[in-house]
N, CA and C atoms as an extended XYZ file, in Angstrom:
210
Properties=species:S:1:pos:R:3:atomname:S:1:resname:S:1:resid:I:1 pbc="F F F"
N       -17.961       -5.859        6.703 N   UNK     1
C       -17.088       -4.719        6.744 CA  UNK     1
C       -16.160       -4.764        5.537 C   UNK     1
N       -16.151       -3.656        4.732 N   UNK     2
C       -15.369       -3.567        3.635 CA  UNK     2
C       -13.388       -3.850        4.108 C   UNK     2
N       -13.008       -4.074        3.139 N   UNK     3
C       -11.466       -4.839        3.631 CA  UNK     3
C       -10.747       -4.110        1.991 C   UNK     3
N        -9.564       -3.407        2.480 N   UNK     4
C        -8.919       -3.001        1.597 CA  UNK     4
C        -7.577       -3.895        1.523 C   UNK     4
N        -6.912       -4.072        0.423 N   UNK     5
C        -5.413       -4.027        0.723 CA  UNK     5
C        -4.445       -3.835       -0.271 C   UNK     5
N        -3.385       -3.214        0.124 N   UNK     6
C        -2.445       -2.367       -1.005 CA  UNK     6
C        -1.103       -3.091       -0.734 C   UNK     6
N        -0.972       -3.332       -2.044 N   UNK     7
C        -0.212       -4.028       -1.823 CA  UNK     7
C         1.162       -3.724       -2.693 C   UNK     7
N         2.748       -3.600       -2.082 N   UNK     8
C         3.724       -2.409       -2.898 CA  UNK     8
C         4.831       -2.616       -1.856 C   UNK     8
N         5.732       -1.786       -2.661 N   UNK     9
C         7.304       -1.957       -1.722 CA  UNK     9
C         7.044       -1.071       -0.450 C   UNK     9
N         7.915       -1.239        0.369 N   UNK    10
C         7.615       -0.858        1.922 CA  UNK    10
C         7.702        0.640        1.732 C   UNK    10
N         7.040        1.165        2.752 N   UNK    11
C         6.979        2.644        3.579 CA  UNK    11
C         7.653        2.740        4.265 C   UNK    11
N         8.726        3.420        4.133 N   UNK    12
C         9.404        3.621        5.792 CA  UNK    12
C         8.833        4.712        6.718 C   UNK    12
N         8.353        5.597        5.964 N   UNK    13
C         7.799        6.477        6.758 CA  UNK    13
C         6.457        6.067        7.343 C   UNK    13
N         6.556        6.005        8.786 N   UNK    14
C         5.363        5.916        9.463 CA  UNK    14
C         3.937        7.467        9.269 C   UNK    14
N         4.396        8.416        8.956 N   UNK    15
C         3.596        9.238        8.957 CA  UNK    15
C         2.746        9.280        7.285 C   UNK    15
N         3.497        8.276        6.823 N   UNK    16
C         3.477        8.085        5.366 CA  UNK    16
C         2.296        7.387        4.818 C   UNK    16
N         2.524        6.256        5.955 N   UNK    17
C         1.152        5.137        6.350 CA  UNK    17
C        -0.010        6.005        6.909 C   UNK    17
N         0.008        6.159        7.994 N   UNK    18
C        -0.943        7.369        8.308 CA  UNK    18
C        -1.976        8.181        7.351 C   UNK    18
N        -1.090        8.371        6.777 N   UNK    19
C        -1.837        9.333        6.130 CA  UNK    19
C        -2.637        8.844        4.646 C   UNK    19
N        -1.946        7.354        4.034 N   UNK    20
C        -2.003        6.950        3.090 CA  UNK    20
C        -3.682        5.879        3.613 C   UNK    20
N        -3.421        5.367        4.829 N   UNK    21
C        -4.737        4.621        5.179 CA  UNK    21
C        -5.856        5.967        6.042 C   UNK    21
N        -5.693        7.022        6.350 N   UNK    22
C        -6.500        7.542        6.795 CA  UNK    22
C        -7.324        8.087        5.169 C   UNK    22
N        -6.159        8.141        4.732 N   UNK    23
C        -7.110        9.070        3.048 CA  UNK    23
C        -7.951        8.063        2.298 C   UNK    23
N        -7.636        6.926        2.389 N   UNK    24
C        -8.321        5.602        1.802 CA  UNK    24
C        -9.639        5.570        2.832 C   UNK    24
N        -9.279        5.713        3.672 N   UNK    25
C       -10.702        5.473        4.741 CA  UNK    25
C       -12.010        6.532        4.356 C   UNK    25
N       -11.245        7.112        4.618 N   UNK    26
C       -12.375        8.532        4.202 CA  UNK    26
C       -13.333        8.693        2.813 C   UNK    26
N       -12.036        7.601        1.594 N   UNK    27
C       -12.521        7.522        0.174 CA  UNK    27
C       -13.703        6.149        0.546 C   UNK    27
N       -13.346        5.157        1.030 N   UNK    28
C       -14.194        4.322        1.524 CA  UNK    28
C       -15.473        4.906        2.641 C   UNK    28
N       -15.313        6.023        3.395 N   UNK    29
C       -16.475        6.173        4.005 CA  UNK    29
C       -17.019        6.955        3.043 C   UNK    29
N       -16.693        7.888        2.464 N   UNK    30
C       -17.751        8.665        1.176 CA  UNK    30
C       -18.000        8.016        0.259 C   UNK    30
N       -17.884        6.685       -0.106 N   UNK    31
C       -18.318        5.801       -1.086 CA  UNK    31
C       -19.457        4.714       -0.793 C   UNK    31
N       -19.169        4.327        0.893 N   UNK    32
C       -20.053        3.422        1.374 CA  UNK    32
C       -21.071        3.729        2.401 C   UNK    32
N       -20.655        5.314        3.010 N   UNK    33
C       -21.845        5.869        3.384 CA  UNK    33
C       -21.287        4.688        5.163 C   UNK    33
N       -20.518        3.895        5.486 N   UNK    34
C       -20.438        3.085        6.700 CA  UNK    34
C       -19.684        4.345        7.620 C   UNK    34
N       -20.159        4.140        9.082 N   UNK    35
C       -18.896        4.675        9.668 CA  UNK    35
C       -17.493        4.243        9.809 C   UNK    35
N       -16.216        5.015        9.872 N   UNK    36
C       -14.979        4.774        9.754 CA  UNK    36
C       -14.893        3.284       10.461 C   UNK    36
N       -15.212        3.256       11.596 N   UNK    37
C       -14.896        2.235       12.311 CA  UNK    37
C       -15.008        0.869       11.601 C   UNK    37
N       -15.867        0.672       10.532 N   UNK    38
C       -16.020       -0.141        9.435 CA  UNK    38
C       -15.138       -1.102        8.790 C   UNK    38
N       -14.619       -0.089        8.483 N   UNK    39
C       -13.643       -0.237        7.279 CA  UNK    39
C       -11.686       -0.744        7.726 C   UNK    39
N       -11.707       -2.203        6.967 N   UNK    40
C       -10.147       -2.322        7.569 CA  UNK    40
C        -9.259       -2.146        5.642 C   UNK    40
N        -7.815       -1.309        6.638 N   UNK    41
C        -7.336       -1.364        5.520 CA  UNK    41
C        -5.920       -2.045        6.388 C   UNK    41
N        -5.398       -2.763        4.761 N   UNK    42
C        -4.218       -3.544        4.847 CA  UNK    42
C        -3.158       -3.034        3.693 C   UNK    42
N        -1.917       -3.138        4.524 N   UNK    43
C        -0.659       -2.711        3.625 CA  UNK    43
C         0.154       -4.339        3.953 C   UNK    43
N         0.646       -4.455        2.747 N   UNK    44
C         1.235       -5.429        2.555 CA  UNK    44
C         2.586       -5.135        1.437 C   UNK    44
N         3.487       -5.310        2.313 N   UNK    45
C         4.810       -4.812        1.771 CA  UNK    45
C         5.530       -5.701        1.042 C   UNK    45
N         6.030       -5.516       -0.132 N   UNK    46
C         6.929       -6.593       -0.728 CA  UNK    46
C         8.500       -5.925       -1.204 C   UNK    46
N         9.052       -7.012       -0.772 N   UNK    47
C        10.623       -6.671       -1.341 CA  UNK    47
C        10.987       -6.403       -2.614 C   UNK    47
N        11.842       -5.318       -3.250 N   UNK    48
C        12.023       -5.421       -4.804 CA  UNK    48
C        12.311       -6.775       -5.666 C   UNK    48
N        12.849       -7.901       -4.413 N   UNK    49
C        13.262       -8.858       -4.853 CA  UNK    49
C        12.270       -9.839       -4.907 C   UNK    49
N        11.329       -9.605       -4.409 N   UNK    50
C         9.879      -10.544       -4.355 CA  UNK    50
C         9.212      -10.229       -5.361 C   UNK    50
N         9.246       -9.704       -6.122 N   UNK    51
C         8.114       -9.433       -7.192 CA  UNK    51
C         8.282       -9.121       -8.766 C   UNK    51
N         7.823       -9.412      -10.004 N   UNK    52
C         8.455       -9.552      -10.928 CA  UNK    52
C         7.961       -9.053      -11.711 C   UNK    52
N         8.109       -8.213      -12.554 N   UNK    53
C         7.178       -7.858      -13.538 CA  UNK    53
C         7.449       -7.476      -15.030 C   UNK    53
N         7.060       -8.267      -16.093 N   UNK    54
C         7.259       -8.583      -17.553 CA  UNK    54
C         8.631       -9.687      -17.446 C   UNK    54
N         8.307      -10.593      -16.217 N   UNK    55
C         9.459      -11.534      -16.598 CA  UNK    55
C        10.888      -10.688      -15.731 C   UNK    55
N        10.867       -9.577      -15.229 N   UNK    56
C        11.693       -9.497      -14.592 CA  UNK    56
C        11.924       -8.673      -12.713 C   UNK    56
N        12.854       -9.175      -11.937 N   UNK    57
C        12.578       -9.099      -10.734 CA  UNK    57
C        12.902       -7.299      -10.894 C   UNK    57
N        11.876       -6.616       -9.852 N   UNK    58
C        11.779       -5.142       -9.771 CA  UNK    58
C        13.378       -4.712       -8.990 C   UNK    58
N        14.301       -5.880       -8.488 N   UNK    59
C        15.298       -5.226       -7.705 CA  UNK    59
C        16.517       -5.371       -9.393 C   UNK    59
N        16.583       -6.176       -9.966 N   UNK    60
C        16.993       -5.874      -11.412 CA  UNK    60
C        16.809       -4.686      -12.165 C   UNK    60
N        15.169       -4.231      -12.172 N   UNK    61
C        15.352       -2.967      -13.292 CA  UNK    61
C        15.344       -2.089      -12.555 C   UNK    61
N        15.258       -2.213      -10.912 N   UNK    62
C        15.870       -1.013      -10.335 CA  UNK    62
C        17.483       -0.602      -10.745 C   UNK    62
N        18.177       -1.835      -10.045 N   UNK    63
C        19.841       -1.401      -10.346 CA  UNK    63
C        20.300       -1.388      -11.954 C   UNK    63
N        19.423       -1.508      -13.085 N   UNK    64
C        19.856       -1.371      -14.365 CA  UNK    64
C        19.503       -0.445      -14.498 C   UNK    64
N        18.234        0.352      -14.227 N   UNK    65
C        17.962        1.911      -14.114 CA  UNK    65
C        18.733        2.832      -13.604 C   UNK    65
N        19.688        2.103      -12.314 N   UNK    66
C        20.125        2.906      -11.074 CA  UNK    66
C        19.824        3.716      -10.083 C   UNK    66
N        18.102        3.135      -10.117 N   UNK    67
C        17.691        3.172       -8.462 CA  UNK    67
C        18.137        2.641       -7.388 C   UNK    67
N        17.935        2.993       -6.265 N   UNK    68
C        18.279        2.804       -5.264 CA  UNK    68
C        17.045        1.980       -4.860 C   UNK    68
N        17.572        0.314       -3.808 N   UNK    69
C        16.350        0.095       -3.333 CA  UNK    69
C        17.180       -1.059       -2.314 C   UNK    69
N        16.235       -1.248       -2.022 N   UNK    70
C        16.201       -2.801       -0.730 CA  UNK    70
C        16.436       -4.335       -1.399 C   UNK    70
């Protein structure tokens, strides 16, 4: 069974998820020809402060940008 996983700062919106793994499913069933039931997808949430990128943490060039975040 094919296994997805996305991996990114959290969703708060539950209808958000929904809709984000039902549309992936569908791209995975028209690609693999399996029925839905097949296919698992995974969200895996990370904190701005967990993750780093070019050497620096994403909750840094958020507040030097002056985004708002977690």
């Amino acid at each position: 069974m094919p296994n997805v996983y996305i991996e990114g700062p959290s969703i708060a919106d539950i209808e958000v998820k929904r809709t984000l793994t039902s549309e992936i499913t569908d791209a995975l069933e028209k690609a693999y020809g399996f029925p839905r039931q097949a296919y698992v997808v995974t969200i895996r949430e990370n904190a701005p402060e967990n993750v780093c990128v070019g050497g620096e943490l994403i909750c840094d060039r958020m507040a030097r940008s002056g985004e708002e975040g977690s």
